[in-house]
XYZ file of C-alpha atoms in Angstrom:
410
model
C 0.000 0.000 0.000
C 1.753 3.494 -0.615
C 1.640 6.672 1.445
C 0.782 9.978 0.039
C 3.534 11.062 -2.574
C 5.599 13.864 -2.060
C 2.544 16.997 -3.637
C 3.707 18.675 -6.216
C 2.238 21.914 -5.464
C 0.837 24.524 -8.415
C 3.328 27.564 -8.636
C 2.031 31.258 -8.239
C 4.612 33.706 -9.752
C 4.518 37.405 -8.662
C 6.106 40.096 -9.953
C 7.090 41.906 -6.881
C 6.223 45.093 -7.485
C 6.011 44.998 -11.117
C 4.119 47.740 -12.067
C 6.636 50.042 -10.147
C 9.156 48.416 -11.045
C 8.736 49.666 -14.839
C 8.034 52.939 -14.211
C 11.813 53.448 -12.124
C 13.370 51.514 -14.866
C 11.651 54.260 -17.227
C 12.937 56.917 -15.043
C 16.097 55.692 -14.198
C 17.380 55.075 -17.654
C 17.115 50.824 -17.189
C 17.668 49.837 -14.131
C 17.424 46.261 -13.297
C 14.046 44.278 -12.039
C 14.954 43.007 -8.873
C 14.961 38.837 -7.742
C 11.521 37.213 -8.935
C 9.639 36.333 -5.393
C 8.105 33.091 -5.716
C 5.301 31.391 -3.548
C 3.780 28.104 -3.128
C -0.049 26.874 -2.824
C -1.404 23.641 -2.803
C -4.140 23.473 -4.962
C -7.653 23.533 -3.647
C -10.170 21.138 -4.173
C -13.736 21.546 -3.537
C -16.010 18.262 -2.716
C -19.552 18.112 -3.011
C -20.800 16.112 0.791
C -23.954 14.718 1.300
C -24.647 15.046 5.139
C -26.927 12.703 7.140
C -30.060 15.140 6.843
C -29.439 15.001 2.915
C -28.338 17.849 2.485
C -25.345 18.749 -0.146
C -22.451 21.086 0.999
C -19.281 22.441 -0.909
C -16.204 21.311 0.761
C -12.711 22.701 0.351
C -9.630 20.442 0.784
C -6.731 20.302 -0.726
C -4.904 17.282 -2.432
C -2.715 15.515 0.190
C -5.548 15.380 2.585
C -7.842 14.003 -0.422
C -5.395 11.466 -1.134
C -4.597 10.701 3.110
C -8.994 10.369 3.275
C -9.348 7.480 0.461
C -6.284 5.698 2.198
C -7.610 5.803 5.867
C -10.858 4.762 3.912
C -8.796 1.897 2.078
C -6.731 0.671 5.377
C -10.455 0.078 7.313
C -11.808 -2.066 4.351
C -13.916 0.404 2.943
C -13.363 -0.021 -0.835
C -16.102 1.447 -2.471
C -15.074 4.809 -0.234
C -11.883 4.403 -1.006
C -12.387 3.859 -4.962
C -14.524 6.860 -4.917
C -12.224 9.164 -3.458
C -9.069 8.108 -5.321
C -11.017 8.719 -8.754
C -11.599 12.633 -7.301
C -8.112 12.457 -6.568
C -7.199 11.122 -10.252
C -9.821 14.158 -11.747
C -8.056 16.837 -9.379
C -4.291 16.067 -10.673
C -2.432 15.119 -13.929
C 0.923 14.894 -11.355
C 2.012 11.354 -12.222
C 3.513 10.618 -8.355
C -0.569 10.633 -7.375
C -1.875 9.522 -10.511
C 0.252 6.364 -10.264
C -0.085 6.062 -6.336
C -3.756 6.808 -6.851
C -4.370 4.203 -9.412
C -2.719 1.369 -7.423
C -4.709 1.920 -4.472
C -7.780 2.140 -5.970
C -6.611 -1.527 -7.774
C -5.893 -2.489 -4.386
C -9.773 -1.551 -3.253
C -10.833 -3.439 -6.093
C -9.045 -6.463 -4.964
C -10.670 -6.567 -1.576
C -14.268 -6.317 -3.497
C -13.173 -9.071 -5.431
C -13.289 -7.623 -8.729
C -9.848 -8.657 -9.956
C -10.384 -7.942 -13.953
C -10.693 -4.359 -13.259
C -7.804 -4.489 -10.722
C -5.247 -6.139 -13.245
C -6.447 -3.185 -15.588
C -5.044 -0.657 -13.625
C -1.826 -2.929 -12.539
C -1.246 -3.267 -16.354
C -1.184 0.181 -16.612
C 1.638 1.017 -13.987
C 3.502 -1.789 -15.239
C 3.389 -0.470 -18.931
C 3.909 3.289 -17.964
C 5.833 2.956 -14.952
C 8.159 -0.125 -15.090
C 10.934 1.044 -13.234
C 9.344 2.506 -10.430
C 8.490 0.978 -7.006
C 5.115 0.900 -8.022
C 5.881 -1.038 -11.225
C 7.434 -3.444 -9.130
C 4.513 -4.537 -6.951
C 2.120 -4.132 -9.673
C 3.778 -7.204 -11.458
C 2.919 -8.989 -8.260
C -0.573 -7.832 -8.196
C -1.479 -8.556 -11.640
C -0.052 -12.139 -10.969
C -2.720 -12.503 -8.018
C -5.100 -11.035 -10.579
C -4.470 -13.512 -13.348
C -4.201 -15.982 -10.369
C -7.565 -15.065 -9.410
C -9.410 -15.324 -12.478
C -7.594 -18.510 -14.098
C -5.015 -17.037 -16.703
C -2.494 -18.724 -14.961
C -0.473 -19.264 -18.443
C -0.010 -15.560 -18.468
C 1.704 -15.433 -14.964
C 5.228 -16.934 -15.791
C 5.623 -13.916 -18.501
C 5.148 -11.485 -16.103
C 7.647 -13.234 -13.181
C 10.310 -13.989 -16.228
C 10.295 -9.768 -16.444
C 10.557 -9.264 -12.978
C 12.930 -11.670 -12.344
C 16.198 -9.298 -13.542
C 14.883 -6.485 -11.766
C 17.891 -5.659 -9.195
C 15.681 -3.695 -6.662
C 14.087 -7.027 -5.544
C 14.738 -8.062 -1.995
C 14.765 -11.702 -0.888
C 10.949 -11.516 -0.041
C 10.478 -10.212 -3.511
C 12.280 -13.418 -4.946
C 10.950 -15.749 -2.652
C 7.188 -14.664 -4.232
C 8.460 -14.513 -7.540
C 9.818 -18.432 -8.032
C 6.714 -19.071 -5.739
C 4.244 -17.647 -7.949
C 5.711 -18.473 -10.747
C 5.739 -22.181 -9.539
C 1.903 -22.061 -8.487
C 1.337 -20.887 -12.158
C 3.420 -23.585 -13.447
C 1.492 -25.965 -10.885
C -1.844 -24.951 -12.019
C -1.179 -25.731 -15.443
C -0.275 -29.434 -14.297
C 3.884 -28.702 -15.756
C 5.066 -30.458 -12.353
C 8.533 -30.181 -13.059
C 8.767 -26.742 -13.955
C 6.909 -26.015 -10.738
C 9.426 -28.150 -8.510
C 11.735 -26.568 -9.974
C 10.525 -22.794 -8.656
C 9.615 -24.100 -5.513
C 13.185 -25.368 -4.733
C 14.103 -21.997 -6.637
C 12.367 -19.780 -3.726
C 13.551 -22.451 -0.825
C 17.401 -22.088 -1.943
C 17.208 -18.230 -2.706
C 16.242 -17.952 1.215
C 18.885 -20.577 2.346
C 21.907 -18.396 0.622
C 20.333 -15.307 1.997
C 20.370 -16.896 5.513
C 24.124 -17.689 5.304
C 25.261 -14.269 3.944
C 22.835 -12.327 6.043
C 24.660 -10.170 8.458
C 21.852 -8.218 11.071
C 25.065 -5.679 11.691
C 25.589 -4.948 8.087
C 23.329 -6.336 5.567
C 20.686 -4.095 4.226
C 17.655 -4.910 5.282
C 16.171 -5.975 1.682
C 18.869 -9.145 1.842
C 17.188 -10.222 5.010
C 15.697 -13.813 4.737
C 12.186 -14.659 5.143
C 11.493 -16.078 8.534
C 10.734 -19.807 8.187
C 7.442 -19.615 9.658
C 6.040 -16.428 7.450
C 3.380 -17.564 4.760
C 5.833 -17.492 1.750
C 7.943 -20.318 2.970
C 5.150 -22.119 4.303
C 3.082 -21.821 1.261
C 5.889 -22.782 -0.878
C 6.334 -26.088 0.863
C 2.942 -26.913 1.053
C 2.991 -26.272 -3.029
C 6.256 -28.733 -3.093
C 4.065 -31.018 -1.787
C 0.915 -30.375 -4.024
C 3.861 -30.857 -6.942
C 4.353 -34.864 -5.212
C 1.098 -35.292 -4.702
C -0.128 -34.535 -7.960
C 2.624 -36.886 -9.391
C 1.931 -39.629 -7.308
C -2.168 -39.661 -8.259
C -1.278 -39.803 -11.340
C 0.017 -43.434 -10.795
C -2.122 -46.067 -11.239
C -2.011 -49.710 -10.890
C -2.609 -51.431 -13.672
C -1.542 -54.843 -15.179
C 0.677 -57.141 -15.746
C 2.134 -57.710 -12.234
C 5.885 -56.572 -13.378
C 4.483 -53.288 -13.980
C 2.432 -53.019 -10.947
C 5.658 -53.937 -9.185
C 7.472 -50.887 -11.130
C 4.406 -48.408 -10.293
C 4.644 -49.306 -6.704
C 8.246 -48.234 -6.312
C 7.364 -44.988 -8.402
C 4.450 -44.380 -6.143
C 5.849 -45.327 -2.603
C 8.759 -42.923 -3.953
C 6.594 -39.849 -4.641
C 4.063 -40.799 -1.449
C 7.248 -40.158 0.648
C 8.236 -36.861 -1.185
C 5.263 -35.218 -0.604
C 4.642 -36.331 2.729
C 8.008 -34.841 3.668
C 7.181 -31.287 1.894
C 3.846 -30.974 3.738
C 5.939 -31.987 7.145
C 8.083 -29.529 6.595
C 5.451 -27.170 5.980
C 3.873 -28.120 9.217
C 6.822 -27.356 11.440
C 7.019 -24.190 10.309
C 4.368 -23.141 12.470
C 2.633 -20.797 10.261
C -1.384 -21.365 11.256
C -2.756 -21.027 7.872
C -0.563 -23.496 5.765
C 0.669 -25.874 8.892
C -3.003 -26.829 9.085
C -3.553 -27.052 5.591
C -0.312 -29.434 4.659
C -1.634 -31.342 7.844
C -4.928 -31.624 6.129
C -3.093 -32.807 3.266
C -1.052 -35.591 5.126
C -4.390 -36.828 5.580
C -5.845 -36.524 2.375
C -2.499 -38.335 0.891
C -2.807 -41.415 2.649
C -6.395 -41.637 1.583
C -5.646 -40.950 -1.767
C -3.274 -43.990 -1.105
C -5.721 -45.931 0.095
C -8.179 -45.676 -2.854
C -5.541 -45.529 -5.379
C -4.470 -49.395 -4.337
C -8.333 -50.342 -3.748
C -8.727 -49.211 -7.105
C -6.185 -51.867 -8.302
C -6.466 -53.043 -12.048
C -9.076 -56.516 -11.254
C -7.750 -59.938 -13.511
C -10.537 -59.968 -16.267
C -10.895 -63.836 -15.610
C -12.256 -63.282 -12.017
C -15.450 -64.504 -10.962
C -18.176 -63.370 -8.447
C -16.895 -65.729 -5.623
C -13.084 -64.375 -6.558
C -13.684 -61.051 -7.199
C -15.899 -60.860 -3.417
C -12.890 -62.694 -1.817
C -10.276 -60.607 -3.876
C -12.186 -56.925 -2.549
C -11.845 -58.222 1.212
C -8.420 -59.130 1.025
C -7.196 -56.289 -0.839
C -9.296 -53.777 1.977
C -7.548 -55.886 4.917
C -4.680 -55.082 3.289
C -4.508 -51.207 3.036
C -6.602 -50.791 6.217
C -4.305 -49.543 7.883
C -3.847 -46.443 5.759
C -7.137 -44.926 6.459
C -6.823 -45.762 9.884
C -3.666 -43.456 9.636
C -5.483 -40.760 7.869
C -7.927 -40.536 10.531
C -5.231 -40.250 12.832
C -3.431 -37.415 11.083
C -7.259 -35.665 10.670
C -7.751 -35.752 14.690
C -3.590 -34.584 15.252
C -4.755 -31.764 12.640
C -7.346 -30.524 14.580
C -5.349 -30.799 17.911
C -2.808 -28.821 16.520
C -5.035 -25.906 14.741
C -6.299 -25.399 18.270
C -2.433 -25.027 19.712
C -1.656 -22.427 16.379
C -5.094 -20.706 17.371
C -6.428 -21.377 13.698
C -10.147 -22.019 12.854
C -10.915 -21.183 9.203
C -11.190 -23.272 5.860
C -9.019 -26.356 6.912
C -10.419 -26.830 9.873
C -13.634 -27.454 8.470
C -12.021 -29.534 5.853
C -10.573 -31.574 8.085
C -13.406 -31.915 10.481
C -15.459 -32.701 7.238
C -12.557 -35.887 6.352
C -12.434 -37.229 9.613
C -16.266 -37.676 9.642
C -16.414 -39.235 6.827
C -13.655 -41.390 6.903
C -15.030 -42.859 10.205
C -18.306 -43.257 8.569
C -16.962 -45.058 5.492
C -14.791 -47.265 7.677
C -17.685 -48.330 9.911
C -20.715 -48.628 7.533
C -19.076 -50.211 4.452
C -21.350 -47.695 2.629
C -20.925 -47.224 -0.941
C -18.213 -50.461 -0.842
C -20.490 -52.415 -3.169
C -20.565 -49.239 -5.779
C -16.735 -48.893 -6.014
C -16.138 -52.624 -6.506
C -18.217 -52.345 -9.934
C -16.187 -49.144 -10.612
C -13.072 -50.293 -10.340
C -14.051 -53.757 -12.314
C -15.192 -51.432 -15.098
C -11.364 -49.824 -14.697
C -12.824 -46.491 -13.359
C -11.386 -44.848 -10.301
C -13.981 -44.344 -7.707
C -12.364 -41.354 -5.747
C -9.785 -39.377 -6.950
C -9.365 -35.380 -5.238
C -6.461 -34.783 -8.089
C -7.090 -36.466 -11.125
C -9.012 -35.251 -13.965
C -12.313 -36.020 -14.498
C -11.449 -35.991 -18.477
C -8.144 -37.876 -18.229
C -7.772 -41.762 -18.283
C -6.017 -43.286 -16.568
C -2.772 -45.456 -17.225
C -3.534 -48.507 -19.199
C -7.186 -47.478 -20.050
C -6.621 -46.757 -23.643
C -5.297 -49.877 -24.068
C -8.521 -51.614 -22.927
C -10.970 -49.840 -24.811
């Protein structure tokens, strides 16, 4: 968010004494004017107010205060105050200082009202006009939130490949570059690219940590604190990266490739369990919870990935009934672990004082999972599913996508 920009302030020159001044240079055969005196106003501004009683008043202010009204009226959440003010602010002055600061607060009002198209409108802007300033720095960040926001994720690694030679940019800055970039990346289902920002942002903070000096450093080369939101979120993403990979796995026949998928699976299970561990000891309350969520969630996912086994095509009834209770013995004990991990979650929101969207998530998953595990229900309807080689539950792959070995079978 920016402060009020230095004013500019409109100029008044006076002639001191001009008139006079002529008249003795008349008389005394060209003497000089003397030193121009020069004074400075701030423009005045006069606002039309509606009062409680309805009634409408001319009000005079000047600029700065103007601009220091729609920002008190943007810092207490009141956007549609705040957007009004800053466009009186914008019709009052061509000075680009509060044109520019003007039109990225009044994006940043429009990004609390959720109206992100119009936001990354005005972010565009600064970062066409004004792509060396300050401001054209965070606007690159914004508009990737914005493109974020409404799904263009394709057109977010573009605008982090810009930034990225930018030499102003602290190690926060970098950190949320590689980790937006990576999200984009991730979005887009390019898992390696995305791993490969991820470990980007993690390193860029490890070498700032070892040549970080509080004495003598400047402040921008100061690492990010392990438990602030961008290292958190960008090993809860690392994780998303191995988790995607490993639902993507799928057991299919013969048995020597089943024996290859399980090593490939177990590998990437273990991968992104450790990324969402490490996101949970980092103590942040938002995105500890969540990767603990997704602990959870990951050995379910295991659980129904095995269950949902390619099936021999020569089974019978009788060996396909006897096959189902065998195979459910045998991975058990995974969604007993996932109900575990759902109940530690919720112990551990409490101790980070967290109740918002994973909470419920989680308190959601550890219902059901107890219900499933008790009542059998919907055990009947998955065992025709997966005999049909359809996956019954899935929370990453796509609904559109086959999976491994399908094609081959139709």
């Amino acid at each position: 968010m920016h402060a009020a920009p230095t004013p500019t302030t409109a100029r008044l020159h006076l002639r001191a004494l001009g008139a006079l001044a002529l008249a003795v240079t008349a008389a005394c055969g060209g003497a000089q004017l003397g030193p121009t005196v020069e004074y400075e106003f701030e423009p005045q501004i006069f606002r039309s107010v509606v009062d409680e009683t309805g009634t409408r008043t001319l009000v005079e202010t000047d600029l700065p205060s103007l601009f220091a009204e729609a920002t008190d009226y943007l810092n207490a959440d009141s956007y549609e105050d705040a957007i009004r003010l800053y466009a009186e602010v914008l019709e009052a002055t061509d000075d680009p200082e509060y044109v520019r600061a003007a039109r990225y607060n009044s994006a940043l009002a429009l990004e609390g009202l959720g109206r992100w198209r119009e936001a990354g409108e005005l972010y565009r802007d600064i970062v066409v006009s004004s792509p060396e300033t300050t401001d054209g720095r965070d606007a690159h960040f914004r508009l990737a939130e914005c493109f974020a926001q409404v799904g263009q994720h394709d057109a977010v690694p573009p605008l982090m490949e810009r930034l990225q030679g930018r030499i102003d940019l602290s190690v926060t800055d970098k950190v949320e570059l590689h980790l937006r970039w990576g999200v984009a990346l991730l979005e887009q289902r390019e898992f390696a690219g995305a791993a490969a920002q991820f470990d980007e942002a993690l390193a860029e903070n490890r070498r700032a940590a070892l040549r970080y000096d509080p004495e003598s450093s400047p402040r921008s080369e100061q690492p990010v604190e392990q438990s602030d939101a961008l290292v958190a979120q960008t090993l809860f993403e690392l994780g998303e990266v191995y988790h995607g990979l490993f639902s993507e796995v799928r057991f299919v026949l013969p048995e020597e490739r089943l024996t290859q998928d399980l090593v490939a699976k177990s590998r990437l299970f273990e991968q992104a369990q450790e990324a969402y561990l490490e996101a949970v000891r980092t103590g942040n309350p938002y995105w500890a919870v969540a990767a603990g969520y997704k602990v959870g969630e990951l050995f379910e996912d295991y659980y129904y990935d095995v269950l949902a086994t390619e099936v021999p095509s020569d089974f019978n009834d009788i060996e396909l009934e006897v096959y189902f209770e065998e195979l459910r013995a045998f991975v058990a004990p995974a969604m007993v672990r996932a109900e575990a991990i759902y109940q530690h979650n919720l112990a551990m929101a409490f101790r980070l004082g967290y109740d918002g969207e994973w909470v419920d998530a989680t308190l959601a998953s550890l219902e059901r999972v107890h219900q499933y595990m008790a009542t059998h229900e919907g055990w009947e309807e998955e065992h025709q599913l997966i005999v049909e080689r359809r996956h019954p539950h899935s929370a990453y792959y796509a609904e559109h996508e086959q999976p491994r070995g399908a094609a081959a079978s139709n």
